[in-house]
PDB file of C-alpha atoms in Angstrom:
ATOM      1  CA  UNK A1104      -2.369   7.173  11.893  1.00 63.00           C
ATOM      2  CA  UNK A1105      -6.186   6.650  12.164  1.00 70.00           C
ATOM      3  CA  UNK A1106      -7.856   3.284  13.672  1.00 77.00           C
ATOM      4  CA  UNK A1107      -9.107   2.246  10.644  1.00 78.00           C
ATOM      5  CA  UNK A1108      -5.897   2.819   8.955  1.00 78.00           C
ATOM      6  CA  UNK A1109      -4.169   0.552  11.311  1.00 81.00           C
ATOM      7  CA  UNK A1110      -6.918  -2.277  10.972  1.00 86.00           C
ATOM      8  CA  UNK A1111      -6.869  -1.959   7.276  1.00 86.00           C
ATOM      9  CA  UNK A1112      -2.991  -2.934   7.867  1.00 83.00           C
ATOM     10  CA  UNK A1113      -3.665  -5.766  10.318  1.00 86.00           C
ATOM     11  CA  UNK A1114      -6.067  -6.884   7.552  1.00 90.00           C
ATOM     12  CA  UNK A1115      -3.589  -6.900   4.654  1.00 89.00           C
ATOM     13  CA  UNK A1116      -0.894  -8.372   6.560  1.00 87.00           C
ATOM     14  CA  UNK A1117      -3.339 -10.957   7.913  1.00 90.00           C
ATOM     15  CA  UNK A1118      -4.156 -11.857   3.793  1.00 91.00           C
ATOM     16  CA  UNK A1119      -0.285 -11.860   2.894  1.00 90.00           C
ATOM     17  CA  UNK A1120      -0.167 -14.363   5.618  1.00 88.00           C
ATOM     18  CA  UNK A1121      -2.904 -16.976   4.403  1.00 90.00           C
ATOM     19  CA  UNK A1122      -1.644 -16.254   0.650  1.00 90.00           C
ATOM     20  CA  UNK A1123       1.816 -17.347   2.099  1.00 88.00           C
ATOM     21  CA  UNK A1124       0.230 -20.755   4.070  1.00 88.00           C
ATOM     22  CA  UNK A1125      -1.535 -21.672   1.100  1.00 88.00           C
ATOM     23  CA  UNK A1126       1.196 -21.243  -1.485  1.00 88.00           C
ATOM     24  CA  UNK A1127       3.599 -23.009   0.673  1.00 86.00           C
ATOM     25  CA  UNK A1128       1.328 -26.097   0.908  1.00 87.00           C
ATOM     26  CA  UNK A1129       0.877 -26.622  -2.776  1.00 85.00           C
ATOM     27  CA  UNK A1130       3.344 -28.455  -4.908  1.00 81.00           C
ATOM     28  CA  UNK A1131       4.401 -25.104  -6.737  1.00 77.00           C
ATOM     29  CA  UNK A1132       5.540 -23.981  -2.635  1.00 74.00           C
ATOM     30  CA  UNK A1133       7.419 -27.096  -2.028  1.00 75.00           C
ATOM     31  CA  UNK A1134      11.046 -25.659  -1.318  1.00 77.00           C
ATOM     32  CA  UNK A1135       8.974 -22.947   0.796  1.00 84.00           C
ATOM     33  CA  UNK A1136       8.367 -23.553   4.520  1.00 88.00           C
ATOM     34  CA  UNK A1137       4.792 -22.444   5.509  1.00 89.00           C
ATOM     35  CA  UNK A1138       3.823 -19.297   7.710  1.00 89.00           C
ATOM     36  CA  UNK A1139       3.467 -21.627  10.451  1.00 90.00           C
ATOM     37  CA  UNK A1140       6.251 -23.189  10.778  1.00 90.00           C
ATOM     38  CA  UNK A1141       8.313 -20.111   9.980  1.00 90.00           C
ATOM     39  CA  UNK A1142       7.090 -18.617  13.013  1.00 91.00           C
ATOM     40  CA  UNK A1143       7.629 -21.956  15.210  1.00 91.00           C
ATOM     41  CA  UNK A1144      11.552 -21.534  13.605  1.00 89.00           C
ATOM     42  CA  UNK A1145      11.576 -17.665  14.772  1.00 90.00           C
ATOM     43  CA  UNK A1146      10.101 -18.433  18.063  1.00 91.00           C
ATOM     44  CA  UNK A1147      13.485 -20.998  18.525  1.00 90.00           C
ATOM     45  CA  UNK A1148      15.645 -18.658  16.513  1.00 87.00           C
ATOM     46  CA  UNK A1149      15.083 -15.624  19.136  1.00 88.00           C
ATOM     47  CA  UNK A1150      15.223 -17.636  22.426  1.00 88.00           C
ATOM     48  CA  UNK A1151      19.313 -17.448  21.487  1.00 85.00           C
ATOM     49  CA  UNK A1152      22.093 -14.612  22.119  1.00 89.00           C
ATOM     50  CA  UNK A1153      23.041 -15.496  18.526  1.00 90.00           C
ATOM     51  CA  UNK A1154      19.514 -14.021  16.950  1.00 91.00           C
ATOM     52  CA  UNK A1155      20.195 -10.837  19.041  1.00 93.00           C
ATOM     53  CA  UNK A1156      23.871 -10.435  18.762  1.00 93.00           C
ATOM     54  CA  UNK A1157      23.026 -10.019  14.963  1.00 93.00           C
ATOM     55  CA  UNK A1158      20.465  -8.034  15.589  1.00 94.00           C
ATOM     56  CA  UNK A1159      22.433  -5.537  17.247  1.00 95.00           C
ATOM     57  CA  UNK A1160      24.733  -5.213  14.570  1.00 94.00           C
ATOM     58  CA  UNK A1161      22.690  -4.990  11.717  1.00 94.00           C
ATOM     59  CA  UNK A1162      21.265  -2.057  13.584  1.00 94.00           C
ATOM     60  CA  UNK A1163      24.372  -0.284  14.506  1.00 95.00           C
ATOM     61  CA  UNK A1164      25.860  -0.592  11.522  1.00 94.00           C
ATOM     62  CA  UNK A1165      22.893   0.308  10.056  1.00 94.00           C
ATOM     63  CA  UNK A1166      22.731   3.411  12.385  1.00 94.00           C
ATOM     64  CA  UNK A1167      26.143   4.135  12.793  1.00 95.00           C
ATOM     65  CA  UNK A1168      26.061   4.431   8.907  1.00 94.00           C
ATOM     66  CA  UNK A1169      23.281   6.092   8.174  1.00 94.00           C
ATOM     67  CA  UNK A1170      24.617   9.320  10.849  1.00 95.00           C
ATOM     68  CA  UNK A1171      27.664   9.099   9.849  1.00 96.00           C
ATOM     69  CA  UNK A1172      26.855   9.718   6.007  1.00 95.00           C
ATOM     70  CA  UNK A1173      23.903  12.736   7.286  1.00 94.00           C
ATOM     71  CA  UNK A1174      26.623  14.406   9.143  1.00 95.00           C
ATOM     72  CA  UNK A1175      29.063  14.434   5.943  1.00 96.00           C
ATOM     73  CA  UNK A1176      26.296  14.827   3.342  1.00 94.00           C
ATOM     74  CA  UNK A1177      24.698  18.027   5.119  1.00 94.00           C
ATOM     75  CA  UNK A1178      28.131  19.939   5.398  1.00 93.00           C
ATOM     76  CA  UNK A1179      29.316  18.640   1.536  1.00 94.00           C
ATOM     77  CA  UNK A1180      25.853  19.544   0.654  1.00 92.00           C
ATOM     78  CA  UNK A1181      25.894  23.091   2.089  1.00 91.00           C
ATOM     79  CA  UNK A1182      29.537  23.873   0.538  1.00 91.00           C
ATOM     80  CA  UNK A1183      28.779  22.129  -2.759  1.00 91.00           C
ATOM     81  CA  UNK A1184      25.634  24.367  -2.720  1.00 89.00           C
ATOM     82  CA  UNK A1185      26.628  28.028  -1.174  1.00 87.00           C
ATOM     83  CA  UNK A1186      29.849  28.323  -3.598  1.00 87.00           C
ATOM     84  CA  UNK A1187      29.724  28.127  -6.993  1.00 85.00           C
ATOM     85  CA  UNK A1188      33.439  26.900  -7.296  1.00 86.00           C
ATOM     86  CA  UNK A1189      32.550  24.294  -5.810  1.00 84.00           C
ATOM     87  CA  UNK A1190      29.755  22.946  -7.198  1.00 84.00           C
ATOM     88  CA  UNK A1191      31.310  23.503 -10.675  1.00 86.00           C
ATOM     89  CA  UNK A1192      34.386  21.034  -9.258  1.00 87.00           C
ATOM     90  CA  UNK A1193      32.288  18.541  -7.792  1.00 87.00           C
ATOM     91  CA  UNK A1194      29.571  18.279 -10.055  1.00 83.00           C
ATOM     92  CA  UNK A1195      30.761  15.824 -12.651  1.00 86.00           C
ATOM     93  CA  UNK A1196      32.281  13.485 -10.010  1.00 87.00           C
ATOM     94  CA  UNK A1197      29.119  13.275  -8.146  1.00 85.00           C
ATOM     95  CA  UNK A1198      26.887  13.011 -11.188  1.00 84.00           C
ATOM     96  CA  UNK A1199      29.240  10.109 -12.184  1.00 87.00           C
ATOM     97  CA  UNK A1200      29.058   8.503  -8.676  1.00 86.00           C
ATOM     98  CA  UNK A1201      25.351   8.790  -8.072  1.00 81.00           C
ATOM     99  CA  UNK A1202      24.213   6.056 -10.447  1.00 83.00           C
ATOM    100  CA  UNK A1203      26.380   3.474  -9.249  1.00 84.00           C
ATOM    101  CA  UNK A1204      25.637   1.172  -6.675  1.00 86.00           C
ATOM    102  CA  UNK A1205      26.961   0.647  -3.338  1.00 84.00           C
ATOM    103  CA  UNK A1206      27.838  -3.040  -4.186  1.00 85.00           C
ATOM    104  CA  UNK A1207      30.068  -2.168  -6.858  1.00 87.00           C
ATOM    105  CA  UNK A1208      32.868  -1.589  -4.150  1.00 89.00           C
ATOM    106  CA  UNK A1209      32.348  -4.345  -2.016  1.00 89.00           C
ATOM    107  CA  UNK A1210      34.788  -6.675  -3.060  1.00 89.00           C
ATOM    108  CA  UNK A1211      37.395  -3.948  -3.077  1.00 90.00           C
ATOM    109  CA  UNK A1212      36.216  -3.374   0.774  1.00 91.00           C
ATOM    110  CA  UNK A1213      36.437  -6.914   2.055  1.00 91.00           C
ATOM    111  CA  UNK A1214      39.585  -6.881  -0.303  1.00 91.00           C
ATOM    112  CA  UNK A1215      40.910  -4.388   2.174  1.00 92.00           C
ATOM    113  CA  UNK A1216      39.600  -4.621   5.709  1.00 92.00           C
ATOM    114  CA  UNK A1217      37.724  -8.119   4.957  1.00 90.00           C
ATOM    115  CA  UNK A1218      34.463  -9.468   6.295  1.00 90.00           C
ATOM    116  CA  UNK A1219      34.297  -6.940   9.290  1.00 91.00           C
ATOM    117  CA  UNK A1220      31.779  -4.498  11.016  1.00 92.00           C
ATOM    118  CA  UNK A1221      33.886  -1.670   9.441  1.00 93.00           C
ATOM    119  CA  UNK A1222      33.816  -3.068   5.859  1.00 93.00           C
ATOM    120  CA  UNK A1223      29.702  -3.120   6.291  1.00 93.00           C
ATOM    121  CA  UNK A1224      29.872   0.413   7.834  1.00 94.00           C
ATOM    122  CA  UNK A1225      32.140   2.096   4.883  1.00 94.00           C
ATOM    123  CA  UNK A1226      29.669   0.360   2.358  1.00 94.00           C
ATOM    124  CA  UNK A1227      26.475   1.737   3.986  1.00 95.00           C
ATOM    125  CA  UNK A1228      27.739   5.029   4.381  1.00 95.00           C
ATOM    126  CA  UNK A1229      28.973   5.404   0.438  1.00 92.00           C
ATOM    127  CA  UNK A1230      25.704   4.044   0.071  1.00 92.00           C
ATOM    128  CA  UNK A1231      23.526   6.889   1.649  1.00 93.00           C
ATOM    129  CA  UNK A1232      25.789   9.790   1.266  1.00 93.00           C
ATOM    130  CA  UNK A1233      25.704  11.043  -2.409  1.00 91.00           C
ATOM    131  CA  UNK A1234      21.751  11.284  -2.471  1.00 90.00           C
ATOM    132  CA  UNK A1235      22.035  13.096   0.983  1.00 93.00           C
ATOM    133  CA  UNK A1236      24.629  15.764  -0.549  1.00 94.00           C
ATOM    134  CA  UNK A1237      22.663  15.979  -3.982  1.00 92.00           C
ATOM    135  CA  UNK A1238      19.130  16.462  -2.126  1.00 92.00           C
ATOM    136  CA  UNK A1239      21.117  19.426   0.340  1.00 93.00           C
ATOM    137  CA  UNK A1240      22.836  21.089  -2.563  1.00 92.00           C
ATOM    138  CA  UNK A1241      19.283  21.113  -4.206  1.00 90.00           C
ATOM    139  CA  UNK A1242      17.560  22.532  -0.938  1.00 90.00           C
ATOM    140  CA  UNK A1243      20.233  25.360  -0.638  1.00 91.00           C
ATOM    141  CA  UNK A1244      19.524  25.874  -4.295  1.00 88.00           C
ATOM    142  CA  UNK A1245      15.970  26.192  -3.245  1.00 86.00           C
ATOM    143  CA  UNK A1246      16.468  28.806  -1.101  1.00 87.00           C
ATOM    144  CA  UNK A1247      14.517  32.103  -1.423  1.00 87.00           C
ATOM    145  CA  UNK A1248      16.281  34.933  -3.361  1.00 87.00           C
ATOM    146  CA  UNK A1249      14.286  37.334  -1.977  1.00 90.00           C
ATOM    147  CA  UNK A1250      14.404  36.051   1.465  1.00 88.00           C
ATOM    148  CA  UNK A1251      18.124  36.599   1.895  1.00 85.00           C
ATOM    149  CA  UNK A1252      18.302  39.734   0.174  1.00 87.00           C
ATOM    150  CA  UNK A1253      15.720  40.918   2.961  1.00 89.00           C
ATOM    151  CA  UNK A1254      18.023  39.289   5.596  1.00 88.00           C
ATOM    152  CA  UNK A1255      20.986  41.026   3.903  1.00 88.00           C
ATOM    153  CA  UNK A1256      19.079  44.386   4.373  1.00 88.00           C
ATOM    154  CA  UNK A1257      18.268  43.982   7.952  1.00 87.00           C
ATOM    155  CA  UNK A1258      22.174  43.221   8.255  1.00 86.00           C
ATOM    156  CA  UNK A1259      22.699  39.486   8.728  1.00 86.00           C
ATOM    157  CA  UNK A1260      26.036  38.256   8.163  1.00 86.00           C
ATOM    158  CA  UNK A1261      26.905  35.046   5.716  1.00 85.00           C
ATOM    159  CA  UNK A1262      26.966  32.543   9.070  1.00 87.00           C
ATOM    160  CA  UNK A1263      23.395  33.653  10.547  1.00 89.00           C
ATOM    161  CA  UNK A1264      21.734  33.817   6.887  1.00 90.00           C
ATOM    162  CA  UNK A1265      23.140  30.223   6.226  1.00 88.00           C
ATOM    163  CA  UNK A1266      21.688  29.319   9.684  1.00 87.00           C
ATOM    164  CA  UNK A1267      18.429  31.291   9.568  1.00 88.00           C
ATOM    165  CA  UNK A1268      17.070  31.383   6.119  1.00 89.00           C
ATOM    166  CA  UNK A1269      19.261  28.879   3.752  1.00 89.00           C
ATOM    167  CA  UNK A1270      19.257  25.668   6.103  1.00 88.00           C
ATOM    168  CA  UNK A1271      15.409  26.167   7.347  1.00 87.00           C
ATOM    169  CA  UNK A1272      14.910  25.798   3.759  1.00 87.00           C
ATOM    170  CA  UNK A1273      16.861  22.998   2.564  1.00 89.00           C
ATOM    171  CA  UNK A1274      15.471  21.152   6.078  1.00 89.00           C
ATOM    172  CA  UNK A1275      12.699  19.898   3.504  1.00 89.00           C
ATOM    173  CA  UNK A1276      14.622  18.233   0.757  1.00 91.00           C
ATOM    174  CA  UNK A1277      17.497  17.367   4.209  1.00 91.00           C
ATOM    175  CA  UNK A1278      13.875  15.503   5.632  1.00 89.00           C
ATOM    176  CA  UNK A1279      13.571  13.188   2.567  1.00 89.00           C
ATOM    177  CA  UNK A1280      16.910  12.612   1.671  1.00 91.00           C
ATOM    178  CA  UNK A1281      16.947  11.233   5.288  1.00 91.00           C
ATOM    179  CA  UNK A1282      13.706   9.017   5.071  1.00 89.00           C
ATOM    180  CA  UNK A1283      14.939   7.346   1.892  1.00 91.00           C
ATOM    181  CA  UNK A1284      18.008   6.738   3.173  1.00 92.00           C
ATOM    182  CA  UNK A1285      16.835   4.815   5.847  1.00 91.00           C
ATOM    183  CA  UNK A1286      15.827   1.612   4.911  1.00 91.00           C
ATOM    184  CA  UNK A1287      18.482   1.885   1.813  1.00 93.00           C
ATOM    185  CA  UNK A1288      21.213   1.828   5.551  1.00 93.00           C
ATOM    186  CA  UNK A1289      19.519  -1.463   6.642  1.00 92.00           C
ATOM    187  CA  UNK A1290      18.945  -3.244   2.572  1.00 92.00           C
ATOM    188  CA  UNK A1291      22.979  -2.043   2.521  1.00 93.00           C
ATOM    189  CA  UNK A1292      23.802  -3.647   5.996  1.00 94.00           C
ATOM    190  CA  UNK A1293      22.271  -6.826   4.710  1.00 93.00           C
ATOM    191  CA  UNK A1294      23.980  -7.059   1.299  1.00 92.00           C
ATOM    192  CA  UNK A1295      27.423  -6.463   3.331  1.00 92.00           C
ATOM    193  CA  UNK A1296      26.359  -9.976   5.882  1.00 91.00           C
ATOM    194  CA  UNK A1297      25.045 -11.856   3.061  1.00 90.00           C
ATOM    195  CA  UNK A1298      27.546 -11.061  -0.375  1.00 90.00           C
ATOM    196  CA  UNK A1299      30.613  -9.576   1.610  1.00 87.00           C
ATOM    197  CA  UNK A1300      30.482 -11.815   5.371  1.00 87.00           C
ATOM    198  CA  UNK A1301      29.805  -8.643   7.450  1.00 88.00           C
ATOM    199  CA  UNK A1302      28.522  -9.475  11.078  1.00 89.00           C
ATOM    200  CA  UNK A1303      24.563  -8.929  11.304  1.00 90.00           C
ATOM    201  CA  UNK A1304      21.088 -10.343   9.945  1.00 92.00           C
ATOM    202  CA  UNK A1305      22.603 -11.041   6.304  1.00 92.00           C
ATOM    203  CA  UNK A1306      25.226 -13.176   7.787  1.00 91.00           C
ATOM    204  CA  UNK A1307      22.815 -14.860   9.634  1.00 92.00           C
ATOM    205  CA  UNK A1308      20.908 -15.448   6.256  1.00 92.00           C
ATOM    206  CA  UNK A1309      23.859 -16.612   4.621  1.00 91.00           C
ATOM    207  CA  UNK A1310      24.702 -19.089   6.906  1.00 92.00           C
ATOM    208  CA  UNK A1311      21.033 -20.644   7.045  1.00 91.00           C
ATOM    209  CA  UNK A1312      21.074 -21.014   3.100  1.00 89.00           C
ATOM    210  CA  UNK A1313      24.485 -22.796   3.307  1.00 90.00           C
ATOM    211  CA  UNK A1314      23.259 -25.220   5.894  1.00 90.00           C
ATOM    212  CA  UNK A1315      19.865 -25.668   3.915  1.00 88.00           C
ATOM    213  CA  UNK A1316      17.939 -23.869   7.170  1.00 88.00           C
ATOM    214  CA  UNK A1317      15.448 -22.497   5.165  1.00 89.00           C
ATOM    215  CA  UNK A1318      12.755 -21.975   8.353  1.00 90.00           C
ATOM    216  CA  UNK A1319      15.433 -20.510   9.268  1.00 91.00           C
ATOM    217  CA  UNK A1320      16.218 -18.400   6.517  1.00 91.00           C
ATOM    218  CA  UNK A1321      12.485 -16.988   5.824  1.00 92.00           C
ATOM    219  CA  UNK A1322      12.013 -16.398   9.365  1.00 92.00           C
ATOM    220  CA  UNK A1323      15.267 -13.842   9.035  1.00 93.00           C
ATOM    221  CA  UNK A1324      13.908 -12.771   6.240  1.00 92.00           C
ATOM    222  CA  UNK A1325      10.826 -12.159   8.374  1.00 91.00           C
ATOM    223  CA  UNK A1326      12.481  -9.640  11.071  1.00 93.00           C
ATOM    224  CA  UNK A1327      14.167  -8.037   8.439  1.00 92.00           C
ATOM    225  CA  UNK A1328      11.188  -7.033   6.771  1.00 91.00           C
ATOM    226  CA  UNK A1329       9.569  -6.128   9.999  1.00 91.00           C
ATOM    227  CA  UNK A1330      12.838  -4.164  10.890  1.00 92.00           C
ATOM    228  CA  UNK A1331      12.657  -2.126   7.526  1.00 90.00           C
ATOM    229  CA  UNK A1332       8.740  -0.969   8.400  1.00 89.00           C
ATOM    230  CA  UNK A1333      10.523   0.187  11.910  1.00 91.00           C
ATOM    231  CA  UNK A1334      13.410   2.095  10.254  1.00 89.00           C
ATOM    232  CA  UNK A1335      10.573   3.903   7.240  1.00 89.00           C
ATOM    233  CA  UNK A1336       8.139   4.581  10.533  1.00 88.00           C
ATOM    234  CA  UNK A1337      10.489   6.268  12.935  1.00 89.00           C
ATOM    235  CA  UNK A1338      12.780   8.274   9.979  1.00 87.00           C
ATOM    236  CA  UNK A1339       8.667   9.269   9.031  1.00 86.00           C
ATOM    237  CA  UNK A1340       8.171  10.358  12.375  1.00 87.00           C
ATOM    238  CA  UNK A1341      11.603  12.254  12.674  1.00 86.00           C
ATOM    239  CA  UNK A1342      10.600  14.113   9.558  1.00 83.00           C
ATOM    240  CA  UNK A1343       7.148  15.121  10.915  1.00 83.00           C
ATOM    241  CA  UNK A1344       8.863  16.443  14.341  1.00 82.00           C
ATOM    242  CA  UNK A1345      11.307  18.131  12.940  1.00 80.00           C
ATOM    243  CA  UNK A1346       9.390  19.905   9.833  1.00 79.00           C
ATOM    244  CA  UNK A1347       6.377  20.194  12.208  1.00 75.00           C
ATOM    245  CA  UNK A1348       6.670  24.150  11.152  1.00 73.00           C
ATOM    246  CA  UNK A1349       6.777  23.646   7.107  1.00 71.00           C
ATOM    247  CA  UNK A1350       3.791  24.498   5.256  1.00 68.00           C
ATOM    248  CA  UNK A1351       3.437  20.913   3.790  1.00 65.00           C
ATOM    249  CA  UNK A1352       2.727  19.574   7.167  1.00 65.00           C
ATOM    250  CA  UNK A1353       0.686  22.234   8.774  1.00 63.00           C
ATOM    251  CA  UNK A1354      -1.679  21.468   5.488  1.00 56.00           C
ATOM    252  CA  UNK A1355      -1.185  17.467   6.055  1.00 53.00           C
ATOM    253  CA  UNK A1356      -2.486  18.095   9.570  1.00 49.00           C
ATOM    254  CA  UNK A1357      -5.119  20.392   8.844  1.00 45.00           C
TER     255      UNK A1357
END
């Protein structure tokens, strides 16, 4: 990212700020703490093991979810999309899974294994995996004809054109699966602490509303937001690394 790109940021962020102090000090803000005072509550809030003990598990749930569901989604994805039996099976289940939302099974998962790291975990991962086995069926889909033919003619078995031709082509539509998926792990994670009890930030969250905390509350709301520009910046990154050979990047960098 270029320097003025990064001070155009600063600048923004910087104006959200001021709009935020300002609001907050009017009689329209008045159940609103002010910037200031947010960050005097966050500067409390992380001096304790509590702040970083949710932390931690709003990330490794987060994490732990969102590799979980790229390990399942990739191989489902691959299957669903190499064999046409398959796909045919599959397809009206996932087409009738893929518009509804992750919180429609929460209560059935705290109904079952209750407010728990595990309950947060199942819900992120049903949460990420469909578009991550819809974007790799539509990658394989993508693949060349022509391309395997030619690797058929030079003698390549089923494995090594799967490894060499189908999945270098799917790695595209595997990249942004992957970098949407990211911050929908962490929103998940959240919605698990703050509707279903699950450990982490949304916990946290819950807990300050109840107690009528809201310094408190904002200044969560503060880290999570920060947290989510982490998780978009480094699944960005990932993507750029690992496609650094696609044709779409080599342009972007030229």
């Amino acid at each position: 990212m270029k320097t003025s790109q990064v001070t155009r940021g600063a600048i923004g962020l910087a104006c959200a700020a001021l709009l935020w102090q300002l609001v907050a000090m009017t009689p329209w803000g008045a159940a609103m703490p002010t910037f200031t005072a947010t960050l005097a509550k966050l500067a409390t809030d992380v001096s304790g093991s509590d702040f970083w003990m949710a932390l931690a598990e709003t990330v490794g749930v987060a994490l732990l979810g969102l590799v979980s569901s790229a390990v399942v989604g990739i191989l489902v994805g691959i299957l669903i999309g190499s064999f046409p039996a398959f796909r045919y099976a599959t397809l009206a289940v996932l087409e009738f899974l893929k518009p509804v939302p992750p919180i429609v099974i929460l209560p059935l998962l705290v109904l079952i294994l209750g407010p728990t790291a595990k309950m947060a975990w199942l819900l992120v991962f049903f949460g990420c995996v469909l578009q991550i086995v819809m974007q790799t069926v539509d990658g394989v889909h993508d693949t060349d004809p022509v391309a395997k033919d030619t690797a058929r003619s030079y003698g390549m078995g089923r494995i090594e054109i799967l490894v060499r031709v189908v999945l270098p082509s799917a790695m595209p539509f595997i990249g942004t699966a992957m970098r949407v998926a990211a911050p929908v792990a962490l929103i998940v994670t959240v919605v698990a602490g703050l509707l279903g009890g699950g450990p982490g930030l949304g916990n946290s969250i819950l807990l300050a509303q109840n107690a009528g905390d809201y310094p408190s509350l904002y200044a969560l709301v503060l880290v999570l937001g920060l947290l989510g520009l982490v998780f978009i910046g480094l699944a960005r990154t990932a993507e750029r690394k690992l496609l650094h050979w696609h044709a779409s990047y080599r342009e972007a960098v030229v």
